[in-house]
Tab-separated table of C-alpha atoms and ligand atoms in Angstrom:
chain	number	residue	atom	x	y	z
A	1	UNK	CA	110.092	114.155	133.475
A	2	UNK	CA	109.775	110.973	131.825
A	3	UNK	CA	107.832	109.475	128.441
A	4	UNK	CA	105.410	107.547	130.994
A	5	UNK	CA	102.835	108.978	130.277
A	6	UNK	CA	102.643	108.643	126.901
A	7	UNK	CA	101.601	106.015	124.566
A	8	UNK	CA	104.412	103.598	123.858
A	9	UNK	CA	104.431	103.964	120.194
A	10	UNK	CA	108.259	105.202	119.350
A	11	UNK	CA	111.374	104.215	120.438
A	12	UNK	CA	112.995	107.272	121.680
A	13	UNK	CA	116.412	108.545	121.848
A	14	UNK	CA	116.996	109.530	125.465
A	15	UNK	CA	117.831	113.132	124.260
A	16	UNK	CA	115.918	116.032	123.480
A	17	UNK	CA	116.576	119.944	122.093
A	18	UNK	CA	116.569	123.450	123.965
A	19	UNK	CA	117.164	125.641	121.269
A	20	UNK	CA	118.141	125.304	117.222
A	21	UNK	CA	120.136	127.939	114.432
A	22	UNK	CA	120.395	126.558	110.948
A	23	UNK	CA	121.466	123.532	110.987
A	24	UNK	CA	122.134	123.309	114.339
A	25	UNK	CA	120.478	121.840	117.603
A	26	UNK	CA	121.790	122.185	121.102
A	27	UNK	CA	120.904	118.835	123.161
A	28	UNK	CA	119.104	119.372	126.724
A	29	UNK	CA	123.397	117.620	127.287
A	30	UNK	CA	124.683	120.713	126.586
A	31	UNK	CA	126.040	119.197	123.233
A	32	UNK	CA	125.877	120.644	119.645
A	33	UNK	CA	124.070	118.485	117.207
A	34	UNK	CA	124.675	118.789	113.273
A	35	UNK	CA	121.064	118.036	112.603
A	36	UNK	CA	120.936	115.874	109.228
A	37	UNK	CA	117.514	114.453	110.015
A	38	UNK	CA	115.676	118.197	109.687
A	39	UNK	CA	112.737	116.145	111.614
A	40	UNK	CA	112.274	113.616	108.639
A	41	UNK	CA	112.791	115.972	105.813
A	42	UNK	CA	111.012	118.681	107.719
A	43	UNK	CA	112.798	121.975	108.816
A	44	UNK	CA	113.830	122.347	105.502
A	45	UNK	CA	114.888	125.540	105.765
A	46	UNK	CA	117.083	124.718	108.928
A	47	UNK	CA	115.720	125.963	112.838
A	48	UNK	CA	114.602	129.571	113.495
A	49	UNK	CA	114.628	130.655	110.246
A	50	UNK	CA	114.358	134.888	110.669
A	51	UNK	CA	112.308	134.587	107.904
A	52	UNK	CA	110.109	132.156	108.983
A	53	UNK	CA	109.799	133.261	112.565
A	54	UNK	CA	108.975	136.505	111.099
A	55	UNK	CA	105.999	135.344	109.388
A	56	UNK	CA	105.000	132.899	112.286
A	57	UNK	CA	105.080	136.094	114.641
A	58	UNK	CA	103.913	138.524	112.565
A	59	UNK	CA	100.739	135.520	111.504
A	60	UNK	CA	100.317	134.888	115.397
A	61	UNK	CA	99.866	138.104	115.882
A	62	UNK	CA	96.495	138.749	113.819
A	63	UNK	CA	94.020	135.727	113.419
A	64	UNK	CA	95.131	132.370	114.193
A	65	UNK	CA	92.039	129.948	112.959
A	66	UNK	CA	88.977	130.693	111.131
A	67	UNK	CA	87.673	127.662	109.780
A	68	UNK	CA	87.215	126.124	106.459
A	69	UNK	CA	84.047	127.912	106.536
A	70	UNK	CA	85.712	131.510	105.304
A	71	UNK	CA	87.986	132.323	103.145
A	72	UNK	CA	91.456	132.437	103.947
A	73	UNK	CA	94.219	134.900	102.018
A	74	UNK	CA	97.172	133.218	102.890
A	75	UNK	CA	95.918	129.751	102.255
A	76	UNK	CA	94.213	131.146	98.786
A	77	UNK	CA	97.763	132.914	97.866
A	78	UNK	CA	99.790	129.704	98.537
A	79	UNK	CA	97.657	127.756	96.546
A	80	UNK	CA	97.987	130.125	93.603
A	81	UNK	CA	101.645	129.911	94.075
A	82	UNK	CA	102.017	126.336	94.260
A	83	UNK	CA	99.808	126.301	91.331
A	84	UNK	CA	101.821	128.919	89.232
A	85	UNK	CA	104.974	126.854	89.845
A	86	UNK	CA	103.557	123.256	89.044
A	87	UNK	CA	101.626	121.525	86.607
A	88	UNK	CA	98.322	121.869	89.191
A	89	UNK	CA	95.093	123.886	88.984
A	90	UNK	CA	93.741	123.279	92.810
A	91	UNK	CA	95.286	122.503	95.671
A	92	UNK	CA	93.360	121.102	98.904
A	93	UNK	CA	95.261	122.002	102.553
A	94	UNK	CA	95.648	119.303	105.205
A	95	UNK	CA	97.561	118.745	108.050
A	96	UNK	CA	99.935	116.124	107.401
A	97	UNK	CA	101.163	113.793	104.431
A	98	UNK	CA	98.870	111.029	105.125
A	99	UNK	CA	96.108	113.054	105.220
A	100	UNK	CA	97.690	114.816	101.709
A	101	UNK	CA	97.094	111.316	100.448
A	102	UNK	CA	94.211	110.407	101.987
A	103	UNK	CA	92.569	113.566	99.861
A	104	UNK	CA	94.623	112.340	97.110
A	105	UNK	CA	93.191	108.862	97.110
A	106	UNK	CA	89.597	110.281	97.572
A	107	UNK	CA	90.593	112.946	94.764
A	108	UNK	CA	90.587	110.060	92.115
A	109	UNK	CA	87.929	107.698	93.256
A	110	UNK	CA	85.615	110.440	92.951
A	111	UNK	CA	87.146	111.421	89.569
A	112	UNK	CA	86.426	108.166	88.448
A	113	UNK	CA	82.934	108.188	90.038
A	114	UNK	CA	81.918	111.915	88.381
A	115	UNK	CA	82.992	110.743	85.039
A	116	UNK	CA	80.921	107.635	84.909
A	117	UNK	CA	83.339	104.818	86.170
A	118	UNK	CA	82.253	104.336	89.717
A	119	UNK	CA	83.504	100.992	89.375
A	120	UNK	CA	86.980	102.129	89.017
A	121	UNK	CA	87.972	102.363	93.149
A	122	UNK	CA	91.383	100.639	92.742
A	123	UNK	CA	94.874	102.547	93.771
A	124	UNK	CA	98.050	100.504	92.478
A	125	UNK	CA	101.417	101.101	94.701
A	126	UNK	CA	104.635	99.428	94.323
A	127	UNK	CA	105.981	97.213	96.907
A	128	UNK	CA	108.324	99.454	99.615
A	129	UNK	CA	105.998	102.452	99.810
A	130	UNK	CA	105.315	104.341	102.731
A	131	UNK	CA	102.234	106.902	102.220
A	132	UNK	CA	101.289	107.039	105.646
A	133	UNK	CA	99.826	106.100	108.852
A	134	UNK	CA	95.894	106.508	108.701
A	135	UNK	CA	93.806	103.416	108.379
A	136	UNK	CA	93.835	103.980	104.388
A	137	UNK	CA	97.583	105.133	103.998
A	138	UNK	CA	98.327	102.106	105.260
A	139	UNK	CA	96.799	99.762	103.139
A	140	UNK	CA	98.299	102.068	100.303
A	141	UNK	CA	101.588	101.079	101.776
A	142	UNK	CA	100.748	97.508	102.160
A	143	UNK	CA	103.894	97.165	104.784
A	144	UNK	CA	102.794	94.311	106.756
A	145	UNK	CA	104.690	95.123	110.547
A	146	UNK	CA	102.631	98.334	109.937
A	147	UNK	CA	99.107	96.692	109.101
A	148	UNK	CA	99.797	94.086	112.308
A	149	UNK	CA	97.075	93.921	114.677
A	150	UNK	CA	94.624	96.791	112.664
A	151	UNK	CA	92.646	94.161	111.719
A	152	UNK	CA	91.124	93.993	107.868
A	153	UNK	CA	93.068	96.535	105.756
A	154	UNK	CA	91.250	98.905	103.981
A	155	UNK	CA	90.015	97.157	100.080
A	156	UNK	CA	91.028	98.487	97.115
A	157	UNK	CA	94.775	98.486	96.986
A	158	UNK	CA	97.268	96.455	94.546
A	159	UNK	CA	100.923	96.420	94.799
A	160	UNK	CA	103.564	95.983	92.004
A	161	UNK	CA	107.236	94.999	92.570
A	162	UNK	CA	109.330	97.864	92.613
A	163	UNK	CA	109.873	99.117	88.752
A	164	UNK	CA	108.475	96.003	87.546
A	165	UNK	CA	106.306	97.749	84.625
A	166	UNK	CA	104.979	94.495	83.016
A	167	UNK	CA	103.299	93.439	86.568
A	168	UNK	CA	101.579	97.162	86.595
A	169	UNK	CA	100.440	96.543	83.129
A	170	UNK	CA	98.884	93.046	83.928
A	171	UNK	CA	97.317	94.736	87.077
A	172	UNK	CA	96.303	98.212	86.443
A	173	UNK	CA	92.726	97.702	84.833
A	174	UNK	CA	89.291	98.048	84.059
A	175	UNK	CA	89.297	98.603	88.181
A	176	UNK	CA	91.729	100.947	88.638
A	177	UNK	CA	91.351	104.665	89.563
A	178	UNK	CA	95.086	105.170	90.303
A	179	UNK	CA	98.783	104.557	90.130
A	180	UNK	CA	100.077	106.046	93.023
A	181	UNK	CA	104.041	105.965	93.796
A	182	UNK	CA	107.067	108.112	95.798
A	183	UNK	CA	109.297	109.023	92.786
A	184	UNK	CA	112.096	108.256	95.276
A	185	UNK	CA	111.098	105.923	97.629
A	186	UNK	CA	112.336	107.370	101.378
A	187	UNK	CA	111.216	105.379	104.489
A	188	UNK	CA	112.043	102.288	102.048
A	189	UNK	CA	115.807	103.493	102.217
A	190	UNK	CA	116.203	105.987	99.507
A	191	UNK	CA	115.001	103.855	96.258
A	192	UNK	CA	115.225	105.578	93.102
A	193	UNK	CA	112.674	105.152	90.637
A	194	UNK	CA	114.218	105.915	87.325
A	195	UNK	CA	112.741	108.365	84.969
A	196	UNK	CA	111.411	105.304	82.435
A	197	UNK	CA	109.777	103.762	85.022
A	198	UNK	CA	107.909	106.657	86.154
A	199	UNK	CA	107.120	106.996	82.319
A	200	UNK	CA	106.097	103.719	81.873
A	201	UNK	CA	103.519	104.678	84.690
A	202	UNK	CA	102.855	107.336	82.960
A	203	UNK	CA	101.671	105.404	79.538
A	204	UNK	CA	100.256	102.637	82.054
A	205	UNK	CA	97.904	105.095	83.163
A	206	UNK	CA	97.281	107.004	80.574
A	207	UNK	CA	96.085	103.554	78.430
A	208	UNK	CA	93.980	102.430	81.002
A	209	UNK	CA	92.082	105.956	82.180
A	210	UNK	CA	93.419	105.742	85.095
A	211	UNK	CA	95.198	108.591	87.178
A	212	UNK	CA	98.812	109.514	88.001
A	213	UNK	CA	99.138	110.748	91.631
A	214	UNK	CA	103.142	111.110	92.955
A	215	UNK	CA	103.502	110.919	96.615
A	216	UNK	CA	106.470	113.468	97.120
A	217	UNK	CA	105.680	114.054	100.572
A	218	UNK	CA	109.202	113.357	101.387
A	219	UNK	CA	110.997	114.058	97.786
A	220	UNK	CA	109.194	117.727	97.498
A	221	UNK	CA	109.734	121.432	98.130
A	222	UNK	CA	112.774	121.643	97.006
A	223	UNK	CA	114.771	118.395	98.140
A	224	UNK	CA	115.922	117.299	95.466
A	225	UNK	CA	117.022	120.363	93.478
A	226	UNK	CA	113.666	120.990	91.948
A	227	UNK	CA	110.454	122.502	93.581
A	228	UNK	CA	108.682	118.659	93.236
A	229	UNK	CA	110.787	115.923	92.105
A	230	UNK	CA	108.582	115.168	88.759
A	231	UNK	CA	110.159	118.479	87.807
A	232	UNK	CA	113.303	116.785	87.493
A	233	UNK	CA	112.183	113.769	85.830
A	234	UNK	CA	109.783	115.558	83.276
A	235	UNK	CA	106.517	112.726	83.866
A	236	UNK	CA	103.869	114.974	85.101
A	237	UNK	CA	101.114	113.472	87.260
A	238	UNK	CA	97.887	114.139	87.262
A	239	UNK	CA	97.583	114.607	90.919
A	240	UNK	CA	100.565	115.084	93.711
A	241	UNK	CA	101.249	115.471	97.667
A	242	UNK	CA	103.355	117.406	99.478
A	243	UNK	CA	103.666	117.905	103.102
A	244	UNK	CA	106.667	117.526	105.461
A	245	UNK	CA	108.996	120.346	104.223
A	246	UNK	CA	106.227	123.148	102.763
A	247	UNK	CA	105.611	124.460	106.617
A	248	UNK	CA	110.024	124.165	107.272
A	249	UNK	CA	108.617	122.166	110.774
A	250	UNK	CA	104.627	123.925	110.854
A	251	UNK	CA	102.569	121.594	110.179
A	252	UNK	CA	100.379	121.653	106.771
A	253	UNK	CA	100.142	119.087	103.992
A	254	UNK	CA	98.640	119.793	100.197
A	255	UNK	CA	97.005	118.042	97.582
A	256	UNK	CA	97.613	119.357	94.402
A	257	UNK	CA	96.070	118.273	90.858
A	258	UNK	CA	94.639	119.280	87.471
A	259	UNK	CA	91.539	120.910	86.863
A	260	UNK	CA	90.189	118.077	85.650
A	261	UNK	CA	91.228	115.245	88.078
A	262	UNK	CA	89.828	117.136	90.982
A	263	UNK	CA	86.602	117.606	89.236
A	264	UNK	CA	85.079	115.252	91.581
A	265	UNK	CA	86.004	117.344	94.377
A	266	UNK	CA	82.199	119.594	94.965
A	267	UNK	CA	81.556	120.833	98.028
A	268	UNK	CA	80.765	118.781	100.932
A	269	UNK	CA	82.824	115.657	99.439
A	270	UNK	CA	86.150	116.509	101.030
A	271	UNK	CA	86.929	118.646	104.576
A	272	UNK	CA	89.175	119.536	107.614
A	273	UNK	CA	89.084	121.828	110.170
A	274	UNK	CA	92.876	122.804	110.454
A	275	UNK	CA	93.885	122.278	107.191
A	276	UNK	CA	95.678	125.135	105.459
A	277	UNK	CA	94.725	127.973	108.487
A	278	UNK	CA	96.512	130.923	108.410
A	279	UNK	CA	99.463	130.131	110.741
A	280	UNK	CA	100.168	127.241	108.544
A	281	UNK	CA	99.643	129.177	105.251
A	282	UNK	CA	101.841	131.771	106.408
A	283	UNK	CA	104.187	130.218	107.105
A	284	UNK	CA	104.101	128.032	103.832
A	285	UNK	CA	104.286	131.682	101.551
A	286	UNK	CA	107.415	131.988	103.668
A	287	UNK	CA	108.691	128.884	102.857
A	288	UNK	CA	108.707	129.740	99.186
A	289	UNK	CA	109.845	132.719	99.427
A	290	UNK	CA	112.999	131.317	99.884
A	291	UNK	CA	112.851	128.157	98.326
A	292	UNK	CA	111.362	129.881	94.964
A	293	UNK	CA	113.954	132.413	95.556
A	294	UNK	CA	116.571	133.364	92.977
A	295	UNK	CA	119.570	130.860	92.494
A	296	UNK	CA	118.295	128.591	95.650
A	297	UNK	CA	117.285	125.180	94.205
A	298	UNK	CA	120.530	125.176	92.320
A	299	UNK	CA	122.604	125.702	95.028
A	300	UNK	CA	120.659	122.439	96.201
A	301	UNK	CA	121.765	120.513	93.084
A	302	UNK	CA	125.143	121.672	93.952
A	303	UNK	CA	125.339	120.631	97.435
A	304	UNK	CA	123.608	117.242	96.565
A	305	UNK	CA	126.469	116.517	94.182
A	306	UNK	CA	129.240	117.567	96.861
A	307	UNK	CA	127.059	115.506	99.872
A	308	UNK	CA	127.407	112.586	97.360
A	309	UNK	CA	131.047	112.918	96.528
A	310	UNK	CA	132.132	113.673	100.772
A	311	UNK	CA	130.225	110.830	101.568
A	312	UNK	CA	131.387	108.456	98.308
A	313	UNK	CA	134.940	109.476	100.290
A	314	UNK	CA	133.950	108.096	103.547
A	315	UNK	CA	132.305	105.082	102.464
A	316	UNK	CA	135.215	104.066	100.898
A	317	UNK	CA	137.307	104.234	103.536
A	318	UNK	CA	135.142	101.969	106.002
A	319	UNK	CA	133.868	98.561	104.132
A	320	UNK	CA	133.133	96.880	107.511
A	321	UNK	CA	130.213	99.902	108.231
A	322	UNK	CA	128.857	101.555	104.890
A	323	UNK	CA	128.647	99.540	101.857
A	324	UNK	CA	127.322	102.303	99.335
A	325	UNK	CA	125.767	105.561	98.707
A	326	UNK	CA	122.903	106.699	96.703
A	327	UNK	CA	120.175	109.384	96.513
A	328	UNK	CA	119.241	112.674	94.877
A	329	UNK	CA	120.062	116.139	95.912
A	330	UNK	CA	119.539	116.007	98.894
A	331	UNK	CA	117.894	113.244	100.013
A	332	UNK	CA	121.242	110.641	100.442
A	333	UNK	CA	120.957	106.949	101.895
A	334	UNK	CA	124.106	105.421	103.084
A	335	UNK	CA	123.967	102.045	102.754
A	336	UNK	CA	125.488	100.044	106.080
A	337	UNK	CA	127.086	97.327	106.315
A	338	UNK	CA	126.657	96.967	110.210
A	339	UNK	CA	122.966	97.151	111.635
A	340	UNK	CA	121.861	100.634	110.564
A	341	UNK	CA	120.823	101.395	114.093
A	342	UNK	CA	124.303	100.587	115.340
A	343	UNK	CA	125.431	103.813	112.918
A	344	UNK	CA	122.586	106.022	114.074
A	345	UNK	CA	123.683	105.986	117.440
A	346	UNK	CA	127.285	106.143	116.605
A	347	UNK	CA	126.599	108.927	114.841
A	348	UNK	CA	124.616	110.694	117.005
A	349	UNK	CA	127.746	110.283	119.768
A	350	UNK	CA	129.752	111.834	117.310
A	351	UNK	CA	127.295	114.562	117.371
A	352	UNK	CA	125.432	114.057	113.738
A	353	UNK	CA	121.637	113.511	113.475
A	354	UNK	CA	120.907	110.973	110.820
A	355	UNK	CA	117.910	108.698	110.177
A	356	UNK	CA	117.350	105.366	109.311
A	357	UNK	CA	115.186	103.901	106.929
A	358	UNK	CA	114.357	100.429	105.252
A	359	UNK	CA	117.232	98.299	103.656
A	360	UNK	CA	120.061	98.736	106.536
A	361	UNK	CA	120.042	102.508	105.190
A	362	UNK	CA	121.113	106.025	107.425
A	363	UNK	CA	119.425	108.848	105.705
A	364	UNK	CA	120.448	112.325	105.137
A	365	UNK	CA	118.108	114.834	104.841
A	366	UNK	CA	119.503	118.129	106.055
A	367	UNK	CA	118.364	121.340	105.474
A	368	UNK	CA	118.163	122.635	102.240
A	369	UNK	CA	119.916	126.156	103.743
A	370	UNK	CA	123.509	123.707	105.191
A	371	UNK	CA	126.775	125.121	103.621
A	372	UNK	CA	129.362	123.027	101.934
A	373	UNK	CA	130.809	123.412	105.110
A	374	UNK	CA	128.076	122.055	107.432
A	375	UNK	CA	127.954	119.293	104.877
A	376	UNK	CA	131.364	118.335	104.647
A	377	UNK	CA	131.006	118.195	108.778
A	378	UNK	CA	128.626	116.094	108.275
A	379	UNK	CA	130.840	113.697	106.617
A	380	UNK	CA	133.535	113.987	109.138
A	381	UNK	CA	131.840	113.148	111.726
A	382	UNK	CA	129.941	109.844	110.073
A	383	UNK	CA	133.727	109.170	109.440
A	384	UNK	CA	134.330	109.911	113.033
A	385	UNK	CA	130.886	107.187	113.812
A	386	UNK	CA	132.840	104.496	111.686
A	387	UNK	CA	136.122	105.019	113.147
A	388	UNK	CA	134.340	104.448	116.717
A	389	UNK	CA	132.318	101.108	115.603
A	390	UNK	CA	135.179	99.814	113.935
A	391	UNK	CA	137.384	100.350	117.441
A	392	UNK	CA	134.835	99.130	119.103
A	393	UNK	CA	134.662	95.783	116.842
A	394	UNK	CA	138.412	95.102	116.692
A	395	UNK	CA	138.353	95.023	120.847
A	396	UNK	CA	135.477	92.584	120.887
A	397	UNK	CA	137.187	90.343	118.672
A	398	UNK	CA	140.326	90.627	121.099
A	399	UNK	CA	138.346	89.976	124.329
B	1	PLP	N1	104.365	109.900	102.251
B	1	PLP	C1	105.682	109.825	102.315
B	1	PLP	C2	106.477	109.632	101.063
B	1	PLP	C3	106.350	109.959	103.542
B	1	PLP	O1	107.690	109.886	103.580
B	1	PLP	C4	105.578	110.165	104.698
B	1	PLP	C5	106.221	110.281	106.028
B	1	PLP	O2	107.336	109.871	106.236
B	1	PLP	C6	104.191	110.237	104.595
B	1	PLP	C7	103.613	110.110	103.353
B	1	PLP	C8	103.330	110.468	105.797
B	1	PLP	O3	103.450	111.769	106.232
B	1	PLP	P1	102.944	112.193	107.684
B	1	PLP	O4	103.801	111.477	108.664
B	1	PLP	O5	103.079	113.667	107.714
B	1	PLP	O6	101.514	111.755	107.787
């Protein structure tokens, strides 16, 4: 077998996975992998989750698709859920977080357009965002190796410097229908956006009629020790996605907002044929069950604060590979000091799964479900990673 015959899009590691327990993966090498990628934030409840599988099975077993065209229970009883547990009223299913976004972007154009202000079209983002792939994600994220070659981006995005609130008050206008922004920023390298600076977007927003929508495709479900991050933070948006993590590696993706921002929404304006069917429902309502579960998202608060501290350790120790650490919960970027793909593959010889993002950073992002144990592993062995580069330096410099 070989990638031939696929488009030539990703760089691939030469390794793939037979089977996965927790947090877990055994390599088609016969090696055990301590999997602190979870597929970009994904299988956030680790690999074969019983309870998960269960409701997979147990889903696959009865009707698979039906269509947007009927009602569906399990996508109906998610969305009440999510609802219950966050500041939305509706909640539109897709398939992905791009396609979240995508609904979310539409969501306030045409809550602009119902309330009289069809002029208003405009989504502000801040500089380092990543909301996607699709022809309008893109220009949300305004990332130009990504816009390369697509020809004219889609109109109607600004960007602001990261937490820069006087350049989103000079640009957020008459114009704008949104502020749009990842309360933690992840592709970008794990970028923080303090709570005043969400607030200021908050006020920014609110002054000029113009909508909140938080991206937390990466920072929801549970990552960082609340169900969405703005939980944590206490700025509620008007509008937020969600993807990656609600289907623990199914794929589904969710638009949540307010009664009144997705007023615009009638039928006919908005559609997908996959979005929210019942596999992907089902297996969302499982997904809760555990994160909503008693106890669980402080346990993740816990083990955010002891990834933080094993890590702090271990950065300490190797100056010449990791210069810092930072994050929330858990959702960690190590800062490197060497080229950050240099460390991935390190680590992954050591036999740890990490990811890399913007700013020379390795990302953690494991499980939600990994022990103290698992995670202090995890540390070990990105100790082991340094240990190996810095061998491997000190002998070039001798030959
Ligand atoms: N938004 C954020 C914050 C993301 O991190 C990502 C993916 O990394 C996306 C949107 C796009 O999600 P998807 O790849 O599912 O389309």
């Amino acid at each position: 077998m070989s990638t031939n015959s696929l488009f030539q899009t990703y760089n691939r590691a030469d390794l793939s996975f037979e089977t996965g327990e927790g947090v877990w993966l055994v390599g088609s090498d016969g090696r055990r992998y301590l999997d602190m990628g979870a597929g970009i934030a994904v299988t956030s409840l680790g690999h074969a989750h019983p309870h998960l599988v269960a409701a997979l099975q147990d889903a696959a077993a009865k009707v698979w698709h039906t269509s947007n065209l009927y009602r569906i229970p399990e996508q109906e009883r998610l969305a009440a859920r999510l609802s219950e547990a966050t500041f939305a009223d509706r909640v539109f299913f897709a398939n992905s977080g791009a396609e979240a976004n995508e609904a979310a972007i539409k969501t306030a154009r045409r809550y602009q357009y119902v309330n009289g202000a069809p002029e208003r079209t405009r989504i502000v983002t801040v500089e380092g965002a990543f909301h996607g792939r699709t022809l309008g994600t893109l220009a949300a994220g305004g990332t130009p190796k990504y816009l390369e070659g697509f020809g004219e981006p889609l109109a109607g995005f600004d960007q602001v410097p990261f937490g820069d609130v006087e350049a989103l008050s000079r640009v957020v206008g008459p114009q704008t229908a949104a502020i749009m922004v990842e309360p933690v920023q992840g592709e970008a390298g794990v970028r923080t956006l303090d709570r005043q600076a969400l607030a200021d977007m908050r006020r920014v927003a609110d002054d000029n009629g113009a909508l909140l929508i938080f991206d937390e495709v990466q920072t929801g479900v549970g990552r960082l020790g609340t169900l969405f991050a703005y939980q944590a933070v206490g700025v509620v948006p008007d509008v937020l996605t969600s993807a990656k993590g609600l289907g623990g590696g199914f794929p589904i993706g969710a638009c949540l907002a307010t009664e009144r921002a997705a007023a615009g929404m009638t039928p006919g304006t908005h559609g997908t044929t996959f979005g929210g069917n019942r596999l992907a429902a089902a297996v969302g309502n499982a997904v809760l069950d555990v994160v909503l579960g008693d106890g669980f998202l402080e346990e993740v608060r816990r083990k955010g604060a002891f990834l933080m501290q094993a890590l702090g350790a271990v950065v300490d120790t190797h100056p010449d590979v990791y210069a810092s650490v930072r994050g929330e919960g858990l959702m960690v970027g190590v800062v490197c000091t060497m080229p950050v793909a240099k460390v991935v593959t390190a680590a992954r010889e050591a036999g740890l799964l990490v990811i890399p993002a913007g700013d020379n950073v390795a990302r953690l992002l494991p499980p939600l479900v990994a022990s103290e144990d698992e995670l202090r592993e995890a540390a070990d062995r990105l100790d082991a990673a340094a240990r190996e580069l810095e061998a491997t330096q000190a002998d070039a410099a001798v030959a």
